[in-house]
Coordinates of C-alpha atoms in Angstrom, one line a residue:
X238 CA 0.0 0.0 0.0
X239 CA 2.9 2.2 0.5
X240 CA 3.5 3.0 -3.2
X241 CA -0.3 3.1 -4.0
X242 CA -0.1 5.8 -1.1
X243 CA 2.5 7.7 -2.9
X244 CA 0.2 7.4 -6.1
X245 CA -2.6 9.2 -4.6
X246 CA -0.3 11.5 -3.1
X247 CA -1.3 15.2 -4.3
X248 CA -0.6 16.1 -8.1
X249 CA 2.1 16.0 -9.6
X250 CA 2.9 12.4 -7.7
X251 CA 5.9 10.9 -7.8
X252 CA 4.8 8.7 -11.3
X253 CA 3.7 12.1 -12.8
X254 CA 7.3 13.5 -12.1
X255 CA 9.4 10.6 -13.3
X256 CA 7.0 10.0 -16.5
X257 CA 7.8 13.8 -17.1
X258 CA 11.2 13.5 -17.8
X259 CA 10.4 11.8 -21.7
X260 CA 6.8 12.5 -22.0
X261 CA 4.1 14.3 -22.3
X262 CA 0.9 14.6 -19.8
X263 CA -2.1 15.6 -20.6
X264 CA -4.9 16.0 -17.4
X265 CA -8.8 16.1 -17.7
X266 CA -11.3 16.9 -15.3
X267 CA -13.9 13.4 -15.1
X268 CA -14.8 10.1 -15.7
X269 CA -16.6 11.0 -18.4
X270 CA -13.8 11.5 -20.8
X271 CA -12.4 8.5 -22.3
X272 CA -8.6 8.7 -21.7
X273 CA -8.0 5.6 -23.5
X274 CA -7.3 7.8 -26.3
X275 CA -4.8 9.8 -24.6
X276 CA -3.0 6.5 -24.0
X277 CA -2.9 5.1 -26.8
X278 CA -1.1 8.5 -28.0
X279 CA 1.8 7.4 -25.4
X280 CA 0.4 10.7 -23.2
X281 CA -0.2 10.0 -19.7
X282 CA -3.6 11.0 -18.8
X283 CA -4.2 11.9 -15.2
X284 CA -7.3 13.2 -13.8
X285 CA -6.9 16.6 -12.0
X286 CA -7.6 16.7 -8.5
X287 CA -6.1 19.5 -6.1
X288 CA -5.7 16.9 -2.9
X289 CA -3.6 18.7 0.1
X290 CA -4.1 22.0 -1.5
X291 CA -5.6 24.3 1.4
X292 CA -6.8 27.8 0.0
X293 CA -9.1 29.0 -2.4
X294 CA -7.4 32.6 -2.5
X295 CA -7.6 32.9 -5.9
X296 CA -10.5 30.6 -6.7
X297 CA -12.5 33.1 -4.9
X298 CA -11.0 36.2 -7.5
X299 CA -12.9 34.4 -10.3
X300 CA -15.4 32.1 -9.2
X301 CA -18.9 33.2 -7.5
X302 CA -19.6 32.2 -3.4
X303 CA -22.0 29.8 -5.5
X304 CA -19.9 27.5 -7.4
X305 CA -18.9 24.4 -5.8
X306 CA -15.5 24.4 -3.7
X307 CA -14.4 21.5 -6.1
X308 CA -13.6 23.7 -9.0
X309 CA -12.4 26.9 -7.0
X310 CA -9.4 24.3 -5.7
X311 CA -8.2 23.3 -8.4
X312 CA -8.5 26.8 -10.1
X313 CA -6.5 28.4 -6.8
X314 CA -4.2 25.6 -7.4
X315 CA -4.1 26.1 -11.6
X316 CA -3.7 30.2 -10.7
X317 CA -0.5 29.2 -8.7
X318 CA 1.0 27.4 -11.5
X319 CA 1.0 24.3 -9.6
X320 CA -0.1 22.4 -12.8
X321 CA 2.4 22.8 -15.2
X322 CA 3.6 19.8 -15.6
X323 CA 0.4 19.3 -17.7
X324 CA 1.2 19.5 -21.9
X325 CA -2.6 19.6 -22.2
X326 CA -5.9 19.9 -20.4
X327 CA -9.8 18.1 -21.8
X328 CA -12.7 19.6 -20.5
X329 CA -16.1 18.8 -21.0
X330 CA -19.8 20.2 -20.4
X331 CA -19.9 18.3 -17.4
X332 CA -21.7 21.2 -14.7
X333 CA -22.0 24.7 -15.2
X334 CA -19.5 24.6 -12.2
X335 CA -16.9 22.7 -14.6
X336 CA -17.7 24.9 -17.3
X337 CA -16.7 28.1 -15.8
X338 CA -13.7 26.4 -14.0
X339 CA -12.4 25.4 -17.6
X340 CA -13.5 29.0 -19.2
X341 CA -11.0 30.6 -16.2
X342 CA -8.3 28.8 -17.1
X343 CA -8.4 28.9 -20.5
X344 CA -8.1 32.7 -20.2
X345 CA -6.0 32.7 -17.6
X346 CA -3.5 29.3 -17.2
X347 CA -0.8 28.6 -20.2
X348 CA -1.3 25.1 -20.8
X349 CA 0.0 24.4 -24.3
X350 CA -3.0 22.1 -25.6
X351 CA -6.7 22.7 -24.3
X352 CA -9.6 21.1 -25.7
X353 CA -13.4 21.3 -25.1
X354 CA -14.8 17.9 -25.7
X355 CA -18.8 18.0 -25.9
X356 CA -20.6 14.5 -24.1
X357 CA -24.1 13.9 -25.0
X358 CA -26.6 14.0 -22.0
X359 CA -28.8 11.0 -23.4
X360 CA -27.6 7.6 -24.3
X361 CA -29.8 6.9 -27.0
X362 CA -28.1 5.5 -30.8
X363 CA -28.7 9.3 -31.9
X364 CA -26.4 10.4 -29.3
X365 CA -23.9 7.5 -29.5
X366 CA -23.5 8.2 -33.4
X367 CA -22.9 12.3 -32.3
X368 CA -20.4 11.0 -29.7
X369 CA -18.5 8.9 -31.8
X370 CA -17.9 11.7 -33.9
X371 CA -16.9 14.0 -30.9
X372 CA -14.6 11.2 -30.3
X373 CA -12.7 11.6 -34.0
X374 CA -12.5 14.8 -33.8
X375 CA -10.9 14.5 -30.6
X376 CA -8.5 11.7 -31.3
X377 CA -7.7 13.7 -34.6
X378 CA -6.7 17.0 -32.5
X379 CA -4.3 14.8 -30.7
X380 CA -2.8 13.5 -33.6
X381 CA -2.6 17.3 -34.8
X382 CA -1.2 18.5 -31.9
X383 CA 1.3 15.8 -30.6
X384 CA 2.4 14.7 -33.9
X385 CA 1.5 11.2 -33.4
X386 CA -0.8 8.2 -34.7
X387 CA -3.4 6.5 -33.0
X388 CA -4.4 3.5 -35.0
X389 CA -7.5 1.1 -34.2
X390 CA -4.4 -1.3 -33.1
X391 CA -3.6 1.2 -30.6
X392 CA -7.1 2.0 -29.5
X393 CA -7.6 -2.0 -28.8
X394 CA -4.3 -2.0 -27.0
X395 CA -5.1 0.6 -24.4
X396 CA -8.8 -1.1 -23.8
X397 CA -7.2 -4.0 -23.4
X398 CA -5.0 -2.0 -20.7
X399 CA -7.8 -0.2 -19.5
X400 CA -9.6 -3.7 -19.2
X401 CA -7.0 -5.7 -16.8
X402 CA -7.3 -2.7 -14.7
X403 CA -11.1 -2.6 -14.3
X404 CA -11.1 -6.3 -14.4
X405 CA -8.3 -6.1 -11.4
X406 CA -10.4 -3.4 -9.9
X407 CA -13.2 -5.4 -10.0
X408 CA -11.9 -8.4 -7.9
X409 CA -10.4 -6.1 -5.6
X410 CA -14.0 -5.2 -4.7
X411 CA -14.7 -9.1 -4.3
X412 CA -13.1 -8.5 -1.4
X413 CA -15.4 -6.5 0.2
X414 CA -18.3 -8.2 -0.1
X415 CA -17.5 -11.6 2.0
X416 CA -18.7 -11.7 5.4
X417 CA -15.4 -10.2 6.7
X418 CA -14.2 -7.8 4.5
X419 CA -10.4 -7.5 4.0
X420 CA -9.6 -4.0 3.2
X421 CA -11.4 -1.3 4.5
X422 CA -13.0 2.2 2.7
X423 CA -9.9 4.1 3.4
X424 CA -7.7 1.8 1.5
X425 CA -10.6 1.1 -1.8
X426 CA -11.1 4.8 -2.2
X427 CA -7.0 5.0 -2.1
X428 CA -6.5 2.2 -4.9
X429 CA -9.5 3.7 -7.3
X430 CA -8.0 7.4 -7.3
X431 CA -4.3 6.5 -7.6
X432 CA -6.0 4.4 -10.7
X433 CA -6.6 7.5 -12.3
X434 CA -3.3 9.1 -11.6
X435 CA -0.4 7.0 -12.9
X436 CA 0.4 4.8 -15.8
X437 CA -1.8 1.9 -15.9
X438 CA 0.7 -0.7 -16.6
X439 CA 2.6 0.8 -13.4
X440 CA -1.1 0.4 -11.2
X441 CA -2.0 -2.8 -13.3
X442 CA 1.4 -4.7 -11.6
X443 CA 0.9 -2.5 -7.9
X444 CA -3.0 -4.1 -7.7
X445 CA -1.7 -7.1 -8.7
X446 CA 0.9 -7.1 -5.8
X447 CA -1.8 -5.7 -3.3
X448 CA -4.0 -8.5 -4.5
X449 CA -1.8 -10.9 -3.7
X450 CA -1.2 -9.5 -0.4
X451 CA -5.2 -9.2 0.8
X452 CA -5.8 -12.9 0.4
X453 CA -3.9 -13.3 3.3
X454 CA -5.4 -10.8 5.6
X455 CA -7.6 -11.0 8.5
X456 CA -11.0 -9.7 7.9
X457 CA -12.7 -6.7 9.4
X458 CA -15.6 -7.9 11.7
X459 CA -18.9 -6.5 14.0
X460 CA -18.9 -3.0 12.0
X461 CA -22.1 -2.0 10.1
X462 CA -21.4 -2.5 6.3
X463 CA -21.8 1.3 4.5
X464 CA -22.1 2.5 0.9
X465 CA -21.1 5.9 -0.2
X466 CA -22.4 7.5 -3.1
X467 CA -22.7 11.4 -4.4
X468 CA -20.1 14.0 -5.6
X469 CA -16.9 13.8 -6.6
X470 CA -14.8 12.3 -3.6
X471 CA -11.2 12.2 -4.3
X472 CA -10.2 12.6 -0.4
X473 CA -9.9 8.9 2.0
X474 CA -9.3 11.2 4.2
X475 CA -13.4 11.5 4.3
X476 CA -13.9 8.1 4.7
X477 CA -11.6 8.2 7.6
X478 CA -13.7 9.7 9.6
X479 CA -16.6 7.6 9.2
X480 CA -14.7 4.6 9.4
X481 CA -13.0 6.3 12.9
X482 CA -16.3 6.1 14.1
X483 CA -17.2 2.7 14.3
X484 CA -18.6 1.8 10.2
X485 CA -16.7 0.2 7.6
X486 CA -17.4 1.8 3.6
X487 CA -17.6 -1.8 1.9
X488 CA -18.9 -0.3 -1.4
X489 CA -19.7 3.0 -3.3
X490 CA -21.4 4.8 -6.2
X491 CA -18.5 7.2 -7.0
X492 CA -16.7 8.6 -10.3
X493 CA -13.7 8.3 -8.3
X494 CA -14.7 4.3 -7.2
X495 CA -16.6 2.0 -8.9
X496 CA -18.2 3.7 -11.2
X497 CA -15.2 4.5 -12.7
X498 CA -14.6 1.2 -13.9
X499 CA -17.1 -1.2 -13.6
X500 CA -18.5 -1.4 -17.6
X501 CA -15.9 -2.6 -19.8
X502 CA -15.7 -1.8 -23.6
X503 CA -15.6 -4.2 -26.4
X504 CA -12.3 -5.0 -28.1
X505 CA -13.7 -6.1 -31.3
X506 CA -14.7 -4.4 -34.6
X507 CA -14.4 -0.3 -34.4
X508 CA -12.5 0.9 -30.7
X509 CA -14.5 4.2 -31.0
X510 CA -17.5 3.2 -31.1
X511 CA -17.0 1.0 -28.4
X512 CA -15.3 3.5 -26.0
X513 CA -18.7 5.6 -26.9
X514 CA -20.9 2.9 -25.6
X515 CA -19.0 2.1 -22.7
X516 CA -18.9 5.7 -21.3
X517 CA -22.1 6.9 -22.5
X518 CA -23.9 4.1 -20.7
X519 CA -21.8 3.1 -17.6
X520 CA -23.4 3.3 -14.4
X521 CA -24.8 7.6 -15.0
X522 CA -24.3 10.1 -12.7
X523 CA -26.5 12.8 -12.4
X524 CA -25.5 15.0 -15.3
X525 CA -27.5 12.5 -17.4
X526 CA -30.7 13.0 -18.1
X527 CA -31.9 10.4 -20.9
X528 CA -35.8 11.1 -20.0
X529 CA -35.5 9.8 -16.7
X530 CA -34.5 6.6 -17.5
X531 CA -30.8 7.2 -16.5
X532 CA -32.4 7.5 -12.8
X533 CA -33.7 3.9 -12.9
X534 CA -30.3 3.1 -13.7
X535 CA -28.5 4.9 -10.8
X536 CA -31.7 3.3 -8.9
X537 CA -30.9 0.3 -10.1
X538 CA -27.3 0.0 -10.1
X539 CA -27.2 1.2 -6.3
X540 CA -30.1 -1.2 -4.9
X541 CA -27.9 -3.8 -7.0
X542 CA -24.7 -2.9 -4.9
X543 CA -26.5 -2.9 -1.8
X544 CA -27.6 -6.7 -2.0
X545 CA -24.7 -7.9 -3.6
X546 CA -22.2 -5.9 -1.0
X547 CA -24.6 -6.6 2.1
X548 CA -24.8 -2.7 2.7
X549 CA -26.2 -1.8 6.1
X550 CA -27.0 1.8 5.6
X551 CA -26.2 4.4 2.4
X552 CA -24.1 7.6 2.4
X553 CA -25.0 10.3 0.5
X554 CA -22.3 12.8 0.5
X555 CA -23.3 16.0 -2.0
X556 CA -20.9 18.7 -2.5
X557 CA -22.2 22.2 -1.2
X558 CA -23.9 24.3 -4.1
X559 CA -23.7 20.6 -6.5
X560 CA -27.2 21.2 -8.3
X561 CA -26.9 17.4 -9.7
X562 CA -26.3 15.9 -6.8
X563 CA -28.7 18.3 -4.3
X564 CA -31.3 16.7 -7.0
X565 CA -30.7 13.5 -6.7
X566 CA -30.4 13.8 -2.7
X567 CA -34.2 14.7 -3.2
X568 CA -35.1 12.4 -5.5
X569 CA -33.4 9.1 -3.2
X570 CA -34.6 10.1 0.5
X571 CA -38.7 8.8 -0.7
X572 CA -37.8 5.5 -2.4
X573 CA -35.0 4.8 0.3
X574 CA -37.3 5.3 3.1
X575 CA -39.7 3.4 0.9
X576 CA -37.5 0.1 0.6
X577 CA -36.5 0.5 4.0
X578 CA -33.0 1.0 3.2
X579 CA -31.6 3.1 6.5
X580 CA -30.1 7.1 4.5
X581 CA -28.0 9.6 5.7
X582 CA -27.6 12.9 3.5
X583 CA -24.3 14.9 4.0
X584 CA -23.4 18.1 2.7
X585 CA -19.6 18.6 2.7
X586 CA -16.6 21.1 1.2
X587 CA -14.0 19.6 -1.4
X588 CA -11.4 20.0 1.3
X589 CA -12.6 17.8 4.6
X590 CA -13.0 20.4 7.1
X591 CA -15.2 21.6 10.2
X592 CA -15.8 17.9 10.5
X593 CA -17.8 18.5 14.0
X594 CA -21.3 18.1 12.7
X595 CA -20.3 15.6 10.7
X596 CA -19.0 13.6 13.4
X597 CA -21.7 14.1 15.3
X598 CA -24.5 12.7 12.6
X599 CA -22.2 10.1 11.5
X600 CA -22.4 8.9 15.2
X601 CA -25.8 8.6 15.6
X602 CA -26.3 7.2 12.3
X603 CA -23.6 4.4 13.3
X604 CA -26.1 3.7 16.3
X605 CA -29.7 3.8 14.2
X606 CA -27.5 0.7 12.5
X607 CA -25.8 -1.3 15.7

């Protein structure tokens, strides 16, 4: 774990530094982007977080006391030139939030290579066949750009890459739904965002090793079994403190967890258009909205988890001034309470801070459970 703890270690991590030194990096904001593409240009994609930084000085200058503290981090950080390491920067219209974050520091960051890549909000073929074409256009600007080739031989390459690590991710997660799990929330959320933040051959061969290791552990006993779903969470410090107080996170619903890899792409026949149809209908977050349908899906996929992983009670953790997620807090509590299924809503900062009233309903939410 010591390695993977270095990987998820604040940007640029050690990985990022030594890559650096013959290649290029290019960083992009969510897990909506297919980075597969990057890959297979020999770029390192890393998705941009701004872990351990602690103001939002400049953040503040150019973002309203209504966007999310998510993307006035990582602006403060961008402002301070504490990304430029990056060769390039994707963007997407994610969130309004997301959208002004990228518009700032397009104006006022010099990152050599930006790009604005547009992601359908439906899933339906219509919007597969626009995304697919998004998807040339972007592989094509690449090309342009970095004066390189990325063949269909490529493409298939990196899924295959991408593959072994989801497939890896996945049985990592095996390992939390036994009676006894044998890694606890801190250590899954640390695996699944150093995933996202170093080569993937390097984190392919570290899970491997970790994998190896866990089989021989002793399990974690007599703690109610959470899930954790909502915003973006790229800080185990969060989980921390539930876990400090008596539960144990044994799944989530999280870009930065399972969500992230738990559809896998075809290899065969035409890469793009199977890279489309894995990311345009993985498990949605809220930023979908194919008609309501894509609900029934998070529904779905989350009732799913909670049978399979044995989940006690749910999490819902929603990023102050998140309009997808404050919706979707809404639209859970009735069917939750419904099913039965035991719900508590947090609102939390990007940076985990004045943690008292968190504590505090955490606690009592640990004892509705024991």
């Amino acid at each position: 774990m010591k390695k993977i703890n270095s990987a998820a270690a604040p940007l640029p991590n050690p990985w990022i530094i030594k890559w650096k030194e013959t290649g290029k990096v290019v960083g992009y904001f969510c897990s909506y982007i297919p980075d597969e593409i990057i890959h297979a240009a020999n770029i390192l994609p890393v998705r941009i977080t701004a872990r351990g930084h602690k103001e939002t000085t400049y953040g503040d200058a150019y973002l309203s006391r209504l966007n999310c503290s998510s993307a006035k981090f990582i602006l403060d950080k961008a402002l301070q030139n504490q990304y430029e390491f990056l060769d390039g920067l994707v963007a997407f219209n994610s969130c309004d939030h997301m959208r002004r974050l990228y518009d700032n520091w397009k104006y006022k960051v010099k990152t050599p290579y930006l790009y604005f890549l547009s992601i359908p909000h439906h899933t339906d073929e219509e919007a597969v066949d626009w995304f697919i074409n998004e998807l040339k256009n972007f592989k094509a600007s690449l090309e342009k750009k970095f004066q390189v080739q990325i063949t269909e031989e490529k493409l298939r390459s990196s899924i295959q890459i991408y593959n072994e690590m989801r497939h890896l991710l996945t049985e990592l997660y095996e390992f939390r739904k036994i009676e006894a799990p044998k890694l606890s929330g801190i250590e899954a959320l640390t695996i699944t965002t150093a995933a996202s933040a170093i080569p993937k051959e390097d984190f392919n061969n570290l899970l491997k090793q970790i994998l190896k290791e866990i089989v021989n552990r002793e399990g974690i006993e007599g703690k109610p079994r959470l899930m954790l779903i909502g915003s973006i969470l790229d800080d185990p410090s969060y989980v921390k403190i539930i876990e400090d107080l008596g539960g144990l996170v044994v799944t989530d619903s999280l870009c930065f967890g399972a969500r992230y890899f738990w559809n896998m792409p075809d290899t065969s026949e035409n890469p793009l258009e199977n890279l489309a149809v894995k990311y345009l209908r993985k498990s949605p977050c809220p930023r979908m909205i194919d008609r309501g349908s894509d609900y029934k899906v998070r529904k779905e996929f989350v009732l799913k988890m909670i049978k399979e992983f044995h989940v006690d009670g749910v999490i819902l953790e929603t990023m102050k001034f998140c309009d997808f997620w404050t919706a979707e807090r809404f639209m859970t509590e009735k069917p939750f309470k419904e099913l039965g299924i035991p719900l508590l809503n947090l609102e939390r900062e990007y940076v985990t801070a004045n943690i008292g009233q968190m504590k505090t309903r955490v606690q009592a939410f640990m004892e509705v459970l024991e």
